[in-house]
């Protein structure tokens, strides 16, 4: 049996152990918002994402509001979960609440979104990370060296919001291999994302903006902007929250523009 097959089998074993045979009771969302349709939409979104997770048996209690005093009544499930969804100005605050029924241990995670579409973008990752965090062995699994050599990666594993590099505010990777990068200056870059032999390739799409080279002297950028090459990142997925690799971009060398590769790391937010 070759190394690649052994690695895949071991990784599958690790993740099959998470929530193996566990049932998660999913209760109705709690909110003070008057926007009932948006609250219901978000509740259903979280429910659908949780239901798609492997080895998680989600029990639909969305017709019930959870009360901690009733926790002992739900011995048919291992965990209970409900989202709290509140408006904050033009943004939203989503707080996940969970309980281990046997131990009565409580878990919570608050996420803030300045725009609603970001909830849609991050729902799968947020739900997955929160449910995994309730497992007693989750820290040892996430830090296992086996997770450092992930193979057979797919785009759905990297969708969500990432942070990395000076001068970049955030990176959004969406389903279908699309996304965009927001610079601290306010400039944005459209990107395409693809998988090439288990490497993640991120390519600049569209016209080049001088703001894409904030660490290169402005005079050099302006002299070369008309013939600027697209920026390309070539990553390896080091674990489920880290992309590590090389960025092919313009740099300054002795007063001239030079295209070279520099090391970069992106972290999932």
Short mmCIF file of C-alpha atoms in Angstrom, two decimals:
data_model
loop_
_atom_site.label_atom_id
_atom_site.label_comp_id
_atom_site.label_asym_id
_atom_site.label_seq_id
_atom_site.Cartn_x
_atom_site.Cartn_y
_atom_site.Cartn_z
CA UNK A 1 0.00 0.00 0.00
CA UNK A 2 1.63 3.28 -1.06
CA UNK A 3 2.11 6.36 1.09
CA UNK A 4 -0.69 8.31 -0.57
CA UNK A 5 -3.30 5.62 0.08
CA UNK A 6 -2.17 5.22 3.69
CA UNK A 7 -2.40 8.99 4.23
CA UNK A 8 -5.92 9.15 2.76
CA UNK A 9 -7.11 6.23 4.89
CA UNK A 10 -5.69 7.73 8.06
CA UNK A 11 -7.26 11.13 7.38
CA UNK A 12 -10.62 9.53 6.62
CA UNK A 13 -10.37 7.61 9.89
CA UNK A 14 -9.72 10.80 11.83
CA UNK A 15 -12.72 12.59 10.40
CA UNK A 16 -15.01 9.58 10.61
CA UNK A 17 -14.32 9.61 14.37
CA UNK A 18 -15.60 13.16 14.71
CA UNK A 19 -19.24 12.98 15.78
CA UNK A 20 -19.26 9.26 14.90
CA UNK A 21 -22.65 7.87 15.99
CA UNK A 22 -23.52 11.25 17.53
CA UNK A 23 -26.87 12.97 17.11
CA UNK A 24 -27.15 16.75 17.14
CA UNK A 25 -30.50 18.29 18.01
CA UNK A 26 -30.93 21.44 15.92
CA UNK A 27 -33.32 23.94 17.56
CA UNK A 28 -35.02 27.09 16.27
CA UNK A 29 -33.05 30.28 15.83
CA UNK A 30 -33.42 32.97 18.50
CA UNK A 31 -33.62 36.62 17.46
CA UNK A 32 -35.03 40.03 18.35
CA UNK A 33 -35.02 41.05 14.68
CA UNK A 34 -38.26 41.98 12.97
CA UNK A 35 -36.90 40.57 9.70
CA UNK A 36 -38.48 37.15 10.19
CA UNK A 37 -37.85 36.00 6.62
CA UNK A 38 -34.10 36.60 6.88
CA UNK A 39 -33.92 34.86 10.24
CA UNK A 40 -35.75 31.84 8.81
CA UNK A 41 -33.52 31.83 5.73
CA UNK A 42 -30.39 31.85 7.89
CA UNK A 43 -31.73 29.14 10.21
CA UNK A 44 -32.50 26.90 7.23
CA UNK A 45 -29.07 27.63 5.73
CA UNK A 46 -27.28 26.53 8.91
CA UNK A 47 -29.49 23.45 9.16
CA UNK A 48 -28.74 22.39 5.58
CA UNK A 49 -24.98 22.87 6.05
CA UNK A 50 -24.98 20.87 9.28
CA UNK A 51 -27.00 18.09 7.64
CA UNK A 52 -24.38 17.70 4.91
CA UNK A 53 -21.51 17.05 7.31
CA UNK A 54 -20.27 13.45 7.30
CA UNK A 55 -21.04 11.30 10.34
CA UNK A 56 -23.34 13.94 11.85
CA UNK A 57 -26.93 12.85 12.38
CA UNK A 58 -28.92 16.09 12.68
CA UNK A 59 -32.29 15.84 14.44
CA UNK A 60 -34.71 18.55 13.31
CA UNK A 61 -36.09 20.44 16.32
CA UNK A 62 -36.55 23.71 14.47
CA UNK A 63 -40.15 23.90 15.65
CA UNK A 64 -38.91 24.28 19.25
CA UNK A 65 -37.14 27.02 21.19
CA UNK A 66 -34.42 25.46 23.32
CA UNK A 67 -34.37 26.05 27.07
CA UNK A 68 -31.38 25.01 29.15
CA UNK A 69 -33.73 23.84 31.89
CA UNK A 70 -35.05 21.21 29.46
CA UNK A 71 -31.61 19.84 28.58
CA UNK A 72 -32.14 16.53 30.37
CA UNK A 73 -35.23 15.87 28.25
CA UNK A 74 -33.08 15.40 25.15
CA UNK A 75 -31.18 12.26 26.09
CA UNK A 76 -31.90 10.97 22.59
CA UNK A 77 -29.20 13.30 21.22
CA UNK A 78 -25.56 13.81 22.16
CA UNK A 79 -25.51 17.55 21.57
CA UNK A 80 -28.05 20.32 21.19
CA UNK A 81 -27.45 23.36 19.00
CA UNK A 82 -29.23 26.59 18.14
CA UNK A 83 -28.20 29.84 16.42
CA UNK A 84 -28.84 33.31 17.80
CA UNK A 85 -29.14 35.85 14.99
CA UNK A 86 -29.25 39.57 15.73
CA UNK A 87 -29.07 42.71 13.62
CA UNK A 88 -26.36 45.28 14.35
CA UNK A 89 -26.81 48.41 12.25
CA UNK A 90 -26.43 47.27 8.66
CA UNK A 91 -24.66 44.09 9.77
CA UNK A 92 -25.43 40.92 11.69
CA UNK A 93 -24.19 39.05 14.75
CA UNK A 94 -24.57 35.26 14.69
CA UNK A 95 -23.88 33.37 17.90
CA UNK A 96 -23.80 29.58 17.91
CA UNK A 97 -24.90 27.89 21.14
CA UNK A 98 -24.27 24.24 21.93
CA UNK A 99 -24.58 21.86 24.88
CA UNK A 100 -23.21 18.42 25.59
CA UNK A 101 -26.32 16.69 26.94
CA UNK A 102 -24.42 14.20 29.12
CA UNK A 103 -21.90 16.57 30.71
CA UNK A 104 -24.03 19.77 30.54
CA UNK A 105 -20.97 21.58 29.17
CA UNK A 106 -21.88 24.71 27.23
CA UNK A 107 -20.23 26.04 24.06
CA UNK A 108 -20.69 29.33 22.22
CA UNK A 109 -19.12 31.20 19.32
CA UNK A 110 -19.94 34.73 18.17
CA UNK A 111 -19.37 35.85 14.58
CA UNK A 112 -19.89 39.39 13.29
CA UNK A 113 -20.70 40.17 9.65
CA UNK A 114 -20.83 43.67 8.21
CA UNK A 115 -22.86 42.40 5.22
CA UNK A 116 -25.40 39.59 5.05
CA UNK A 117 -23.84 37.85 2.05
CA UNK A 118 -20.82 37.03 4.20
CA UNK A 119 -23.05 34.78 6.31
CA UNK A 120 -23.89 32.88 3.13
CA UNK A 121 -20.22 32.61 2.23
CA UNK A 122 -19.02 31.32 5.60
CA UNK A 123 -21.97 29.19 6.74
CA UNK A 124 -20.46 25.79 5.93
CA UNK A 125 -17.11 26.52 7.54
CA UNK A 126 -18.62 28.22 10.60
CA UNK A 127 -21.01 25.36 11.34
CA UNK A 128 -18.36 22.70 10.74
CA UNK A 129 -15.78 24.38 12.97
CA UNK A 130 -18.26 24.95 15.77
CA UNK A 131 -19.59 21.40 15.82
CA UNK A 132 -16.04 20.01 15.76
CA UNK A 133 -15.09 22.30 18.66
CA UNK A 134 -17.63 20.53 20.88
CA UNK A 135 -15.86 17.19 20.46
CA UNK A 136 -13.52 16.42 23.38
CA UNK A 137 -10.83 15.20 20.96
CA UNK A 138 -11.16 18.08 18.52
CA UNK A 139 -7.93 19.85 19.53
CA UNK A 140 -5.81 16.73 19.16
CA UNK A 141 -7.37 16.05 15.77
CA UNK A 142 -6.84 19.58 14.47
CA UNK A 143 -3.22 19.56 15.65
CA UNK A 144 -2.46 16.04 14.44
CA UNK A 145 0.56 15.87 12.12
CA UNK A 146 -1.52 13.66 9.84
CA UNK A 147 -3.59 16.70 8.93
CA UNK A 148 -0.50 18.45 7.65
CA UNK A 149 -0.36 16.31 4.46
CA UNK A 150 -3.90 16.55 3.13
CA UNK A 151 -4.54 14.94 -0.24
CA UNK A 152 -7.50 14.80 -2.59
CA UNK A 153 -8.45 18.37 -1.75
CA UNK A 154 -11.47 20.05 -3.31
CA UNK A 155 -12.70 23.61 -3.72
CA UNK A 156 -15.48 23.21 -1.17
CA UNK A 157 -12.87 22.65 1.55
CA UNK A 158 -11.40 26.12 1.02
CA UNK A 159 -14.50 28.26 0.47
CA UNK A 160 -14.83 31.07 2.99
CA UNK A 161 -12.88 34.07 4.24
CA UNK A 162 -9.08 34.09 4.48
CA UNK A 163 -6.52 36.53 5.83
CA UNK A 164 -2.93 36.87 4.72
CA UNK A 165 -0.19 39.19 3.50
CA UNK A 166 0.48 42.79 4.40
CA UNK A 167 -1.80 45.36 2.75
CA UNK A 168 -4.60 42.79 2.17
CA UNK A 169 -7.73 43.10 4.31
CA UNK A 170 -9.38 39.81 3.39
CA UNK A 171 -9.68 37.13 0.73
CA UNK A 172 -13.05 35.60 -0.18
CA UNK A 173 -13.15 32.20 -1.92
CA UNK A 174 -16.58 31.21 -3.21
CA UNK A 175 -18.14 28.09 -4.64
CA UNK A 176 -17.43 27.45 -8.29
CA UNK A 177 -13.81 28.58 -8.18
CA UNK A 178 -14.46 32.31 -7.99
CA UNK A 179 -13.55 34.92 -5.43
CA UNK A 180 -12.06 38.32 -4.74
CA UNK A 181 -9.36 40.01 -2.68
CA UNK A 182 -9.98 43.24 -0.79
CA UNK A 183 -6.92 45.41 -0.16
CA UNK A 184 -6.60 47.73 2.82
CA UNK A 185 -6.63 50.61 0.34
CA UNK A 186 -10.15 49.60 -0.74
CA UNK A 187 -9.07 48.19 -4.10
CA UNK A 188 -10.48 44.79 -5.05
CA UNK A 189 -9.19 42.03 -7.32
CA UNK A 190 -11.32 39.31 -8.89
CA UNK A 191 -9.69 35.89 -8.69
CA UNK A 192 -10.20 32.39 -10.04
CA UNK A 193 -9.35 29.35 -7.92
CA UNK A 194 -8.52 25.91 -9.28
CA UNK A 195 -6.97 22.61 -8.17
CA UNK A 196 -3.94 21.37 -10.07
CA UNK A 197 -2.51 18.04 -8.85
CA UNK A 198 -3.53 18.83 -5.26
CA UNK A 199 -2.09 22.32 -5.47
CA UNK A 200 -4.42 25.30 -5.11
CA UNK A 201 -3.85 27.87 -7.83
CA UNK A 202 -5.26 31.38 -7.36
CA UNK A 203 -5.09 33.68 -10.39
CA UNK A 204 -5.82 37.35 -10.83
CA UNK A 205 -8.71 38.02 -13.20
CA UNK A 206 -9.34 41.27 -15.02
CA UNK A 207 -7.30 44.42 -15.37
CA UNK A 208 -4.35 45.20 -13.15
CA UNK A 209 -4.69 47.98 -10.60
CA UNK A 210 -1.57 49.77 -9.29
CA UNK A 211 -2.97 49.13 -5.81
CA UNK A 212 -2.18 45.42 -6.28
CA UNK A 213 1.52 46.25 -5.68
CA UNK A 214 1.51 48.31 -2.47
CA UNK A 215 5.03 47.25 -1.51
CA UNK A 216 6.58 48.37 -4.83
CA UNK A 217 7.53 52.05 -5.33
CA UNK A 218 4.73 53.89 -7.13
CA UNK A 219 6.97 55.20 -9.91
CA UNK A 220 8.09 51.67 -10.82
CA UNK A 221 4.51 50.38 -10.79
CA UNK A 222 3.27 53.20 -13.03
CA UNK A 223 6.11 52.66 -15.50
CA UNK A 224 5.22 48.98 -15.86
CA UNK A 225 1.47 48.85 -15.23
CA UNK A 226 0.48 48.62 -18.91
CA UNK A 227 2.46 45.40 -19.34
CA UNK A 228 1.90 44.01 -15.87
CA UNK A 229 1.54 40.24 -15.64
CA UNK A 230 -1.35 38.70 -13.67
CA UNK A 231 -0.54 37.80 -10.09
CA UNK A 232 -0.63 34.06 -9.39
CA UNK A 233 -0.56 32.18 -6.08
CA UNK A 234 0.38 28.49 -5.89
CA UNK A 235 -0.59 26.96 -2.54
CA UNK A 236 -0.54 23.74 -0.63
CA UNK A 237 -3.28 23.10 1.93
CA UNK A 238 -1.20 22.57 5.07
CA UNK A 239 -4.23 21.98 7.29
CA UNK A 240 -7.88 22.93 7.13
CA UNK A 241 -7.17 26.55 8.00
CA UNK A 242 -3.77 27.27 6.41
CA UNK A 243 -2.67 27.80 2.81
CA UNK A 244 1.08 28.03 2.33
CA UNK A 245 2.95 28.61 -0.90
CA UNK A 246 4.40 31.10 -3.37
CA UNK A 247 3.07 34.31 -4.93
CA UNK A 248 4.25 35.27 -8.43
CA UNK A 249 4.18 39.06 -8.57
CA UNK A 250 6.02 42.26 -9.41
CA UNK A 251 8.85 43.28 -7.08
CA UNK A 252 11.43 46.05 -7.11
CA UNK A 253 15.04 45.13 -7.86
CA UNK A 254 17.71 47.84 -8.12
CA UNK A 255 15.14 50.38 -9.27
CA UNK A 256 13.55 48.10 -11.86
CA UNK A 257 10.46 45.89 -11.97
CA UNK A 258 11.14 42.19 -11.61
CA UNK A 259 8.68 39.29 -11.52
CA UNK A 260 9.55 36.74 -8.91
CA UNK A 261 8.04 34.36 -6.39
CA UNK A 262 7.74 35.26 -2.73
CA UNK A 263 6.56 33.02 0.14
CA UNK A 264 3.04 33.69 1.47
CA UNK A 265 0.66 32.18 4.02
CA UNK A 266 -3.13 32.60 4.16
CA UNK A 267 -5.12 31.75 7.29
CA UNK A 268 -8.82 31.03 7.38
CA UNK A 269 -10.81 33.51 9.45
#
